Coordinates of C-alpha atoms in Angstrom, one line a residue:
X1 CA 25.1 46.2 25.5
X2 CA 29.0 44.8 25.9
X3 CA 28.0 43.1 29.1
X4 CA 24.7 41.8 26.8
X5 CA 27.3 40.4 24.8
X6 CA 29.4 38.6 26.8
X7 CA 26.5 36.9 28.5
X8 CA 26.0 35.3 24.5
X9 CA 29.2 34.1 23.6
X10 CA 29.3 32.6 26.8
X11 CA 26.8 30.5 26.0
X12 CA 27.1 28.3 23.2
X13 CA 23.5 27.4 23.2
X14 CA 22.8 31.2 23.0
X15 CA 25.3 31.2 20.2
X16 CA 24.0 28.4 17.6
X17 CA 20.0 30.0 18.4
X18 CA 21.2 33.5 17.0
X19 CA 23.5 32.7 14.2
X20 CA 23.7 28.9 13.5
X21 CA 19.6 28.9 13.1
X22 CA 19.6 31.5 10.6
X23 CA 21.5 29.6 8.2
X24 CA 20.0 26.6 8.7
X25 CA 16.4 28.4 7.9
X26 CA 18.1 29.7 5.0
X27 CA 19.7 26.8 3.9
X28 CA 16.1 24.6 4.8
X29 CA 13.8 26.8 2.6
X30 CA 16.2 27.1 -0.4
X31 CA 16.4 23.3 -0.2
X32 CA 12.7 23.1 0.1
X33 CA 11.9 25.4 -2.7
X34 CA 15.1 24.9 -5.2
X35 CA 12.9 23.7 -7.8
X36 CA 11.2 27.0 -8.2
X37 CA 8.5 25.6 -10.3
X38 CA 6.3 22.1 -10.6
X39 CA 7.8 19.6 -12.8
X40 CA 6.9 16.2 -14.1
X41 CA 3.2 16.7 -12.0
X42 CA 1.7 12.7 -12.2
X43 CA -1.4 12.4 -14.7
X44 CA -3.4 9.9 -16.0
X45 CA -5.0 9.8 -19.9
X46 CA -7.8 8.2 -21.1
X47 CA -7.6 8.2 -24.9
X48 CA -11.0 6.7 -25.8
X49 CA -10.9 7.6 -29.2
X50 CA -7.0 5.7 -30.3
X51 CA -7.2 7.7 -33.3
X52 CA -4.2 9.7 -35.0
X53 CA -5.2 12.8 -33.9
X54 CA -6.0 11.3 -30.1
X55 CA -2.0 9.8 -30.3
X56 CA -0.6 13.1 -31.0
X57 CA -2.1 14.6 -28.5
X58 CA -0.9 11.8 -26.3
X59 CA 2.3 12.8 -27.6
X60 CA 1.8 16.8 -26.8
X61 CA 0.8 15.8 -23.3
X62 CA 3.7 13.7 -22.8
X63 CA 6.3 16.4 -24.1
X64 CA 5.0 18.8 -21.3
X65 CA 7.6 19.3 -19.2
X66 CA 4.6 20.1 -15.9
X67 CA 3.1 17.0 -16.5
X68 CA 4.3 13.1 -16.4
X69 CA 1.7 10.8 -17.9
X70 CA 2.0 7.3 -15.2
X71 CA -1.1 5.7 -15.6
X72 CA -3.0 5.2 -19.0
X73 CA -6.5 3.7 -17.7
X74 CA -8.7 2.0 -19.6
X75 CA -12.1 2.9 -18.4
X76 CA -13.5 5.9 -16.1
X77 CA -14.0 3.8 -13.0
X78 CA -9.9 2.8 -13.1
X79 CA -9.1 6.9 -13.4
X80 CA -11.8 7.9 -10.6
X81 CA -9.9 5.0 -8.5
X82 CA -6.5 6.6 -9.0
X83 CA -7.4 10.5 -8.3
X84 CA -9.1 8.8 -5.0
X85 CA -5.7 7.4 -4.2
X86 CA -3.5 10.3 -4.7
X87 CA -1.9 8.0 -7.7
X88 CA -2.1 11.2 -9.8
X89 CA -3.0 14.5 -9.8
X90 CA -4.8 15.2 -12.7
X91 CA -6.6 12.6 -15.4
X92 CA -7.3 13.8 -19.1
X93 CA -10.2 11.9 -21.3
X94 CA -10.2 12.4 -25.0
X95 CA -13.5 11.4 -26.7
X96 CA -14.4 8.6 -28.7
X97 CA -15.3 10.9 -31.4
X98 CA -12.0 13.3 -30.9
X99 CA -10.8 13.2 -34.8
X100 CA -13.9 12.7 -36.2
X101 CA -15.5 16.1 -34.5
X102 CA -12.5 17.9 -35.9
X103 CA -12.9 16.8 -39.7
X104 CA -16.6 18.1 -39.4
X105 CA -15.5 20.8 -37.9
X106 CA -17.6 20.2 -34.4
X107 CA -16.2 21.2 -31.0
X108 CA -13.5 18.6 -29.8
X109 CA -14.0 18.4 -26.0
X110 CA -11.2 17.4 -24.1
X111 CA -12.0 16.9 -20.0
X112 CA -9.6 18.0 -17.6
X113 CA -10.2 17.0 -14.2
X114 CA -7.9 18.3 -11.6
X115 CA -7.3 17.1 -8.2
X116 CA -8.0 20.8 -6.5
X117 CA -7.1 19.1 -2.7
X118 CA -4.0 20.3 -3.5
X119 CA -3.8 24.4 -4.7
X120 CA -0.4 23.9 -5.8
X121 CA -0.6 21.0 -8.2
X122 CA -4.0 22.6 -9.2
X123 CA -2.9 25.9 -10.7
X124 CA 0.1 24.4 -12.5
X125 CA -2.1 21.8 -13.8
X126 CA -4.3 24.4 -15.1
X127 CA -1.6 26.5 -16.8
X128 CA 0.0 23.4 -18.3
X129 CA -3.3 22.6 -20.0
X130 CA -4.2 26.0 -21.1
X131 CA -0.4 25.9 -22.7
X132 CA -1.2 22.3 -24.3
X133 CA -4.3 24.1 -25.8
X134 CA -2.8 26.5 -27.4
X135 CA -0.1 24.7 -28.9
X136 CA -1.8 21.5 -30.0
X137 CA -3.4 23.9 -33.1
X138 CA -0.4 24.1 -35.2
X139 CA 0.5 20.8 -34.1
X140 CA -2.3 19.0 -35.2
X141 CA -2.7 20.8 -37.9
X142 CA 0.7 20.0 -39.6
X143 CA 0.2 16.1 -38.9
X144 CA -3.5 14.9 -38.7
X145 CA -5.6 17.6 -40.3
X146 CA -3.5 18.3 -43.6
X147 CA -2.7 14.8 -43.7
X148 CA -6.6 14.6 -43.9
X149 CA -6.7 16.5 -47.1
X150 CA -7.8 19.9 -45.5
X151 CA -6.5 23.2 -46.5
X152 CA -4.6 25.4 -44.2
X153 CA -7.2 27.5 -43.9
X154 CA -9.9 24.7 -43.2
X155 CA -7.5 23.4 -40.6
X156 CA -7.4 26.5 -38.6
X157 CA -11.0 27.1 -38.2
X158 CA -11.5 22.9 -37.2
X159 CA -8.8 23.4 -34.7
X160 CA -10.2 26.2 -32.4
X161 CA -13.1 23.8 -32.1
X162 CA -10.6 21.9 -29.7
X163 CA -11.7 23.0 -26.1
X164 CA -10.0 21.8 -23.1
X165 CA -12.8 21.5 -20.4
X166 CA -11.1 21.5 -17.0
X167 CA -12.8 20.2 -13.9
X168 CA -11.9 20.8 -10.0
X169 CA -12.3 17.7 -8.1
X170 CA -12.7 17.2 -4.4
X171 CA -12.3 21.3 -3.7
X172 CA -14.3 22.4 -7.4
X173 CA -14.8 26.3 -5.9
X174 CA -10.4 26.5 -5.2
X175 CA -11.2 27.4 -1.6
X176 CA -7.8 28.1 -0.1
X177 CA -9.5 27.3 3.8
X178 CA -9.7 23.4 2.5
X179 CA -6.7 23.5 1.4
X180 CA -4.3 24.9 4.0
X181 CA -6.7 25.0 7.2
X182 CA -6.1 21.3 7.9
X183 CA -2.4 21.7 8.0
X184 CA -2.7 24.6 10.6
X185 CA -4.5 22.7 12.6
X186 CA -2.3 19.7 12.6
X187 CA 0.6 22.0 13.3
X188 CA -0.8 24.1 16.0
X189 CA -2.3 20.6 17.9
X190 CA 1.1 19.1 17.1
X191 CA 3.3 22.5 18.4
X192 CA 1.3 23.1 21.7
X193 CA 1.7 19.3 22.7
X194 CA 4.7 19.1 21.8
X195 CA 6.0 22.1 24.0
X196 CA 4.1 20.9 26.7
X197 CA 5.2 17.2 26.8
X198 CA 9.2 18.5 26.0
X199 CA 9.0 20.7 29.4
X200 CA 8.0 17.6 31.7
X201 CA 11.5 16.3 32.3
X202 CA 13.3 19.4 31.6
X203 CA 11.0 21.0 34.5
X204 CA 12.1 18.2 36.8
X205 CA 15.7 18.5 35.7
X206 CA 15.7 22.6 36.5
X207 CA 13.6 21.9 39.5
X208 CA 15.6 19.4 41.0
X209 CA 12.3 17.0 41.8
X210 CA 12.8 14.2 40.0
X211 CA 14.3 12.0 42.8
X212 CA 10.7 11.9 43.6
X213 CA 10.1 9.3 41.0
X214 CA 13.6 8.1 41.5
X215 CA 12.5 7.0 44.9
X216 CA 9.1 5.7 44.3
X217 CA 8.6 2.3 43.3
X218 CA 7.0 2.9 39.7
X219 CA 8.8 1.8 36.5
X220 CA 9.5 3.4 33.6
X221 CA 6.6 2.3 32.0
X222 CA 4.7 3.8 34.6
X223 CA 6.4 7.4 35.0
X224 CA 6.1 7.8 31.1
X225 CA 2.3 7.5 31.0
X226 CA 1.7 9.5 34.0
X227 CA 3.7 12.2 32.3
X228 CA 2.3 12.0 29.1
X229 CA -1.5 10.9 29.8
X230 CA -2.7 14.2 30.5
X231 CA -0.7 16.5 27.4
X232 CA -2.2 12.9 25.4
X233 CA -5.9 14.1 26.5
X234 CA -5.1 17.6 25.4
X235 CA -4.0 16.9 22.3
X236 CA -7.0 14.9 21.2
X237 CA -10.3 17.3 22.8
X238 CA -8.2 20.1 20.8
X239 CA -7.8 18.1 18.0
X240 CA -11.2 17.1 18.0
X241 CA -12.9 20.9 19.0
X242 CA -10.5 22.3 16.3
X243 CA -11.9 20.1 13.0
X244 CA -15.3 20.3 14.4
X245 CA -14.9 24.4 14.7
X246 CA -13.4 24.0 11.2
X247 CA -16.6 22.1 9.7
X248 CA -18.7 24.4 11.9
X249 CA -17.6 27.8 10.9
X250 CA -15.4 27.5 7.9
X251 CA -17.0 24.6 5.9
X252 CA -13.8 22.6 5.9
X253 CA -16.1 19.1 4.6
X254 CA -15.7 15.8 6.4
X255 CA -17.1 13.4 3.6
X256 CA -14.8 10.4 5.0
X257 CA -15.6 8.3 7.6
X258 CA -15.3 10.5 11.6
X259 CA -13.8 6.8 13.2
X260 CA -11.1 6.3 10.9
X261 CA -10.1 10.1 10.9
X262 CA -10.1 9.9 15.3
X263 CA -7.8 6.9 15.1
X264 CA -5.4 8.5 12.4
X265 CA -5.4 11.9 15.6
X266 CA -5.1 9.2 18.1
X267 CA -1.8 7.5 16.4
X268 CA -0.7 11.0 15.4
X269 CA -0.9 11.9 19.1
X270 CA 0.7 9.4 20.6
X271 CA 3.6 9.8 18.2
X272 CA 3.7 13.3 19.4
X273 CA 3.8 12.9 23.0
X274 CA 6.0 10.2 22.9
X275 CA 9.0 12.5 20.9
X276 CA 7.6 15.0 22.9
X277 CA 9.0 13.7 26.2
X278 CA 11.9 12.0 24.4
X279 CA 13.3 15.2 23.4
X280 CA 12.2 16.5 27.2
X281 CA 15.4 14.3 28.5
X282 CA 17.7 15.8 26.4
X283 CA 17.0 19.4 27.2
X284 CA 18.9 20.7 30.1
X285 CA 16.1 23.1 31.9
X286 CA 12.8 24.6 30.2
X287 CA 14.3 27.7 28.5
X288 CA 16.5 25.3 26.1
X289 CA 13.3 22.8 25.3
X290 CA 11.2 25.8 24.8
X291 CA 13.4 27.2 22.1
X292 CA 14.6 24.2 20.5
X293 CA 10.6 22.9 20.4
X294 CA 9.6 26.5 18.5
X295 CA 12.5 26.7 16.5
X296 CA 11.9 23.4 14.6
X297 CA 8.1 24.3 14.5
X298 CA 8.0 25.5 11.0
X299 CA 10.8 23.5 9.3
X300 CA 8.3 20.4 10.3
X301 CA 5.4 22.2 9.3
X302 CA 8.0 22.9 5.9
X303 CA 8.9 19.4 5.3
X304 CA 5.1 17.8 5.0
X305 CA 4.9 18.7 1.6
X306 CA 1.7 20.8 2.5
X307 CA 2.6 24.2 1.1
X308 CA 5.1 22.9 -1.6
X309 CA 4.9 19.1 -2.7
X310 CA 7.8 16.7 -1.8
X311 CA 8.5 16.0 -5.1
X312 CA 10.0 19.3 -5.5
X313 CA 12.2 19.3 -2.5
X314 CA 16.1 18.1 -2.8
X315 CA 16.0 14.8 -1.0
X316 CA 16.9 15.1 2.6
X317 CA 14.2 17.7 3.1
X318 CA 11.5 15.3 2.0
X319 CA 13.3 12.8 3.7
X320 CA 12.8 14.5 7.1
X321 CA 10.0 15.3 5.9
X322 CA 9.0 11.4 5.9
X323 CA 10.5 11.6 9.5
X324 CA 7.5 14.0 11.0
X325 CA 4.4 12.7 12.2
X326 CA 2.6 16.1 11.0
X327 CA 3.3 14.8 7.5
X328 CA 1.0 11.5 7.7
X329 CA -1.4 13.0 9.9
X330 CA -2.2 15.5 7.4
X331 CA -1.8 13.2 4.2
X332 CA -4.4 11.0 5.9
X333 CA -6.9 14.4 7.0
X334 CA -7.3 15.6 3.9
X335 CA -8.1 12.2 2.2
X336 CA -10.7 11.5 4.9
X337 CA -11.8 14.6 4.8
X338 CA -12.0 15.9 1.6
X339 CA -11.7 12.7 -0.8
X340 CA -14.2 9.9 1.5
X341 CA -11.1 8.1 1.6
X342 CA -11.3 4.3 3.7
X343 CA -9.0 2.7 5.3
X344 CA -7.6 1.0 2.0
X345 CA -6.5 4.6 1.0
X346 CA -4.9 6.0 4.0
X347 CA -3.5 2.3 5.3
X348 CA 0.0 3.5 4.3
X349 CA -0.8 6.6 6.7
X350 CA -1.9 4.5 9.8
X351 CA 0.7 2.1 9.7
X352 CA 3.3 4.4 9.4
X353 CA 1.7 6.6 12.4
X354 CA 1.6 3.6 13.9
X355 CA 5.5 2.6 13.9
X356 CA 6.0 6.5 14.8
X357 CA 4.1 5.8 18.1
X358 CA 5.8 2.6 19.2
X359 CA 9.2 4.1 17.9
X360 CA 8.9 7.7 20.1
X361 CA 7.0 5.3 22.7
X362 CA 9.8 3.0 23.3
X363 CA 12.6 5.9 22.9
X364 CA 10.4 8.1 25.4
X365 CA 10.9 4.7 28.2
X366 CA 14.3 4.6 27.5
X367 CA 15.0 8.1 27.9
X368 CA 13.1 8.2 31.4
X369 CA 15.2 5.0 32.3
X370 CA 18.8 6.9 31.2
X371 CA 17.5 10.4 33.3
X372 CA 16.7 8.1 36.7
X373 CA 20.0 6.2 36.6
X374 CA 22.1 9.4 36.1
X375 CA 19.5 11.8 38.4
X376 CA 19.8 8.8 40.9

């Protein structure tokens, strides 16, 4: 054991893996989760009904601290549009006839309809109506319904005819598989890849074979595609065999359109591969890459606002969040997927996967032309 440790604190790598990444996972996740519940959740309303009793329940909605009303569409079509686009999370339609129901007493129904793609924003969603529900009753009835010449008791029976109707869109049955598979499967792609392709130049480093390249009369260009053109291969058959096992076996649904969703992998790939073997040259032998590559494996899988929504995170979590290609890749899978999103919805996603690729592409050359003037 004492000659155990003095092999560690003679190695300073050793060192920062045992105690320095503790605190950073420590620090990481309290970051990540500080907010300790969802706040300020965007929704749209449709008030179809610009009554006095439709206003103040405007007004209720508004007050809630879960929800933030952004958008205030006119028609159905403009509210379907901006669930599609991930705009907001939630849309709630009051009737044309919502005060007029309550004076005669009829049921009031008010839809709900949730974006369930996303479990998280879901269930808040859900409690923050059924709390709007059960507070709107003594609301209303103080402002519109007494107003209206009812007595107190007349206003309490009218008011639990107020129902709150809530609607799952995109995922109605709450299946956690649609909700978290796709993100396991981006990760796990993303994580064997990515160890592969950050042992290529390490292995030649520890090895001592990389004046074989040195020598020959490829270019940079050249040495990086070799390297990476086989993990790049990899990476999209198990891509591919993994969402087509997910459709096959779990019922993950692919409603979007298969091209679009290949060349959103493709980018995501090529991204990966080309950080991949940009972090390779860094790495002084395979047993540092291997452990810096897995120890960063779940604070990116953290920091794609999959489990818990950016929103929520301080800022430079969901800034490096914003830094991971795991983070587009899945944005843009589960709107193909899961919402028959086109290119005009996930274009932010492809460009940005995009300028990842020819960013880690271009840093991947450069790194292979630094290793060979040094190795050489």
């Amino acid at each position: 054991a004492y000659l155990e440790w003095l092999a560690i604190t003679r190695d300073k790598f050793i060192i920062m893996v045992l105690f320095a990444a503790t605190a950073f996972y420590l620090t990481l996740f309290g970051l990540a989760y500080c907010a300790g519940i969802l706040t300020e959740i965007p929704v749209a309303v449709v008030d179809r009904d610009h009554s006095p009793a439709s206003r103040e329940l405007v007004r209720m909605l508004e007050a809630h601290p879960r929800m933030a009303i952004v958008f205030y569409p006119d028609t159905i079509r403009e509210m379907d549009r901006a669930l599609d686009e991930n705009r907001v999370r939630a849309a709630v339609v009051i009737p044309e006839d919502f005060e007029k129901s309550l004076t005669r007493g009829d049921p009031a129904r008010v839809q709900v309809i949730i974006d369930g793609c996303n479990l998280i924003y879901a269930y808040n969603l859900r409690k923050a109506a059924a709390e709007v529900n059960r507070s709107v009753g003594a609301e209303l009835m103080s402002k519109t319904m007494l107003g209206a010449g009812l007595e107190p008791a007349q206003a309490e029976d009218v008011l639990k005819s107020i129902q709150f109707v809530s609607e799952s869109r995109y995922n109605p049955t709450y299946n956690y598989t649609y909700f978290l598979f796709l993100l396991l499967v981006v990760i796990a792609v993303q994580q064997t890849c990515l160890l592969g392709e950050g042992l290529t130049l390490a292995r030649e480093k520890e090895d001592n074979t990389w004046v074989h390249f040195a020598m020959s009369g490829l270019s940079n260009a050249q040495i990086f595609w070799g390297k990476v053109i086989p993990y790049y291969l990899v990476l999209l058959a198990n891509g591919g065999l993994a969402l087509a096992g997910s459709h096959l076996f779990l019922g993950l649904p692919v409603h979007g359109n298969i091209f679009l969703l290949w060349l959103a992998l493709a980018l995501f790939g090529l991204a990966v591969v080309g950080l991949g073997y940009a972090l390779s040259g860094v790495f002084r032998d395979t047993v540092q890459a291997t452990t810096v590559i897995c120890l960063f494996n779940l604070p990116m899988a953290l920091a794609t606002g999959f489990t818990w929504p950016h929103q929520s995170m301080a800022a430079w979590v969901r800034y490096f969040g914003y830094l991971c290609p795991a983070t587009w890749m899945t944005h843009a899978a589960r709107a193909i997927t899961m919402k028959s999103a086109g290119l005009n919805e996930v274009l932010t996603d492809i460009l940005v996967l995009a300028i990842m690729a020819v960013v880690f592409v271009g840093l991947a050359v450069l790194s292979t032309c630094r290793i060979r003037n040094v190795q050489w």
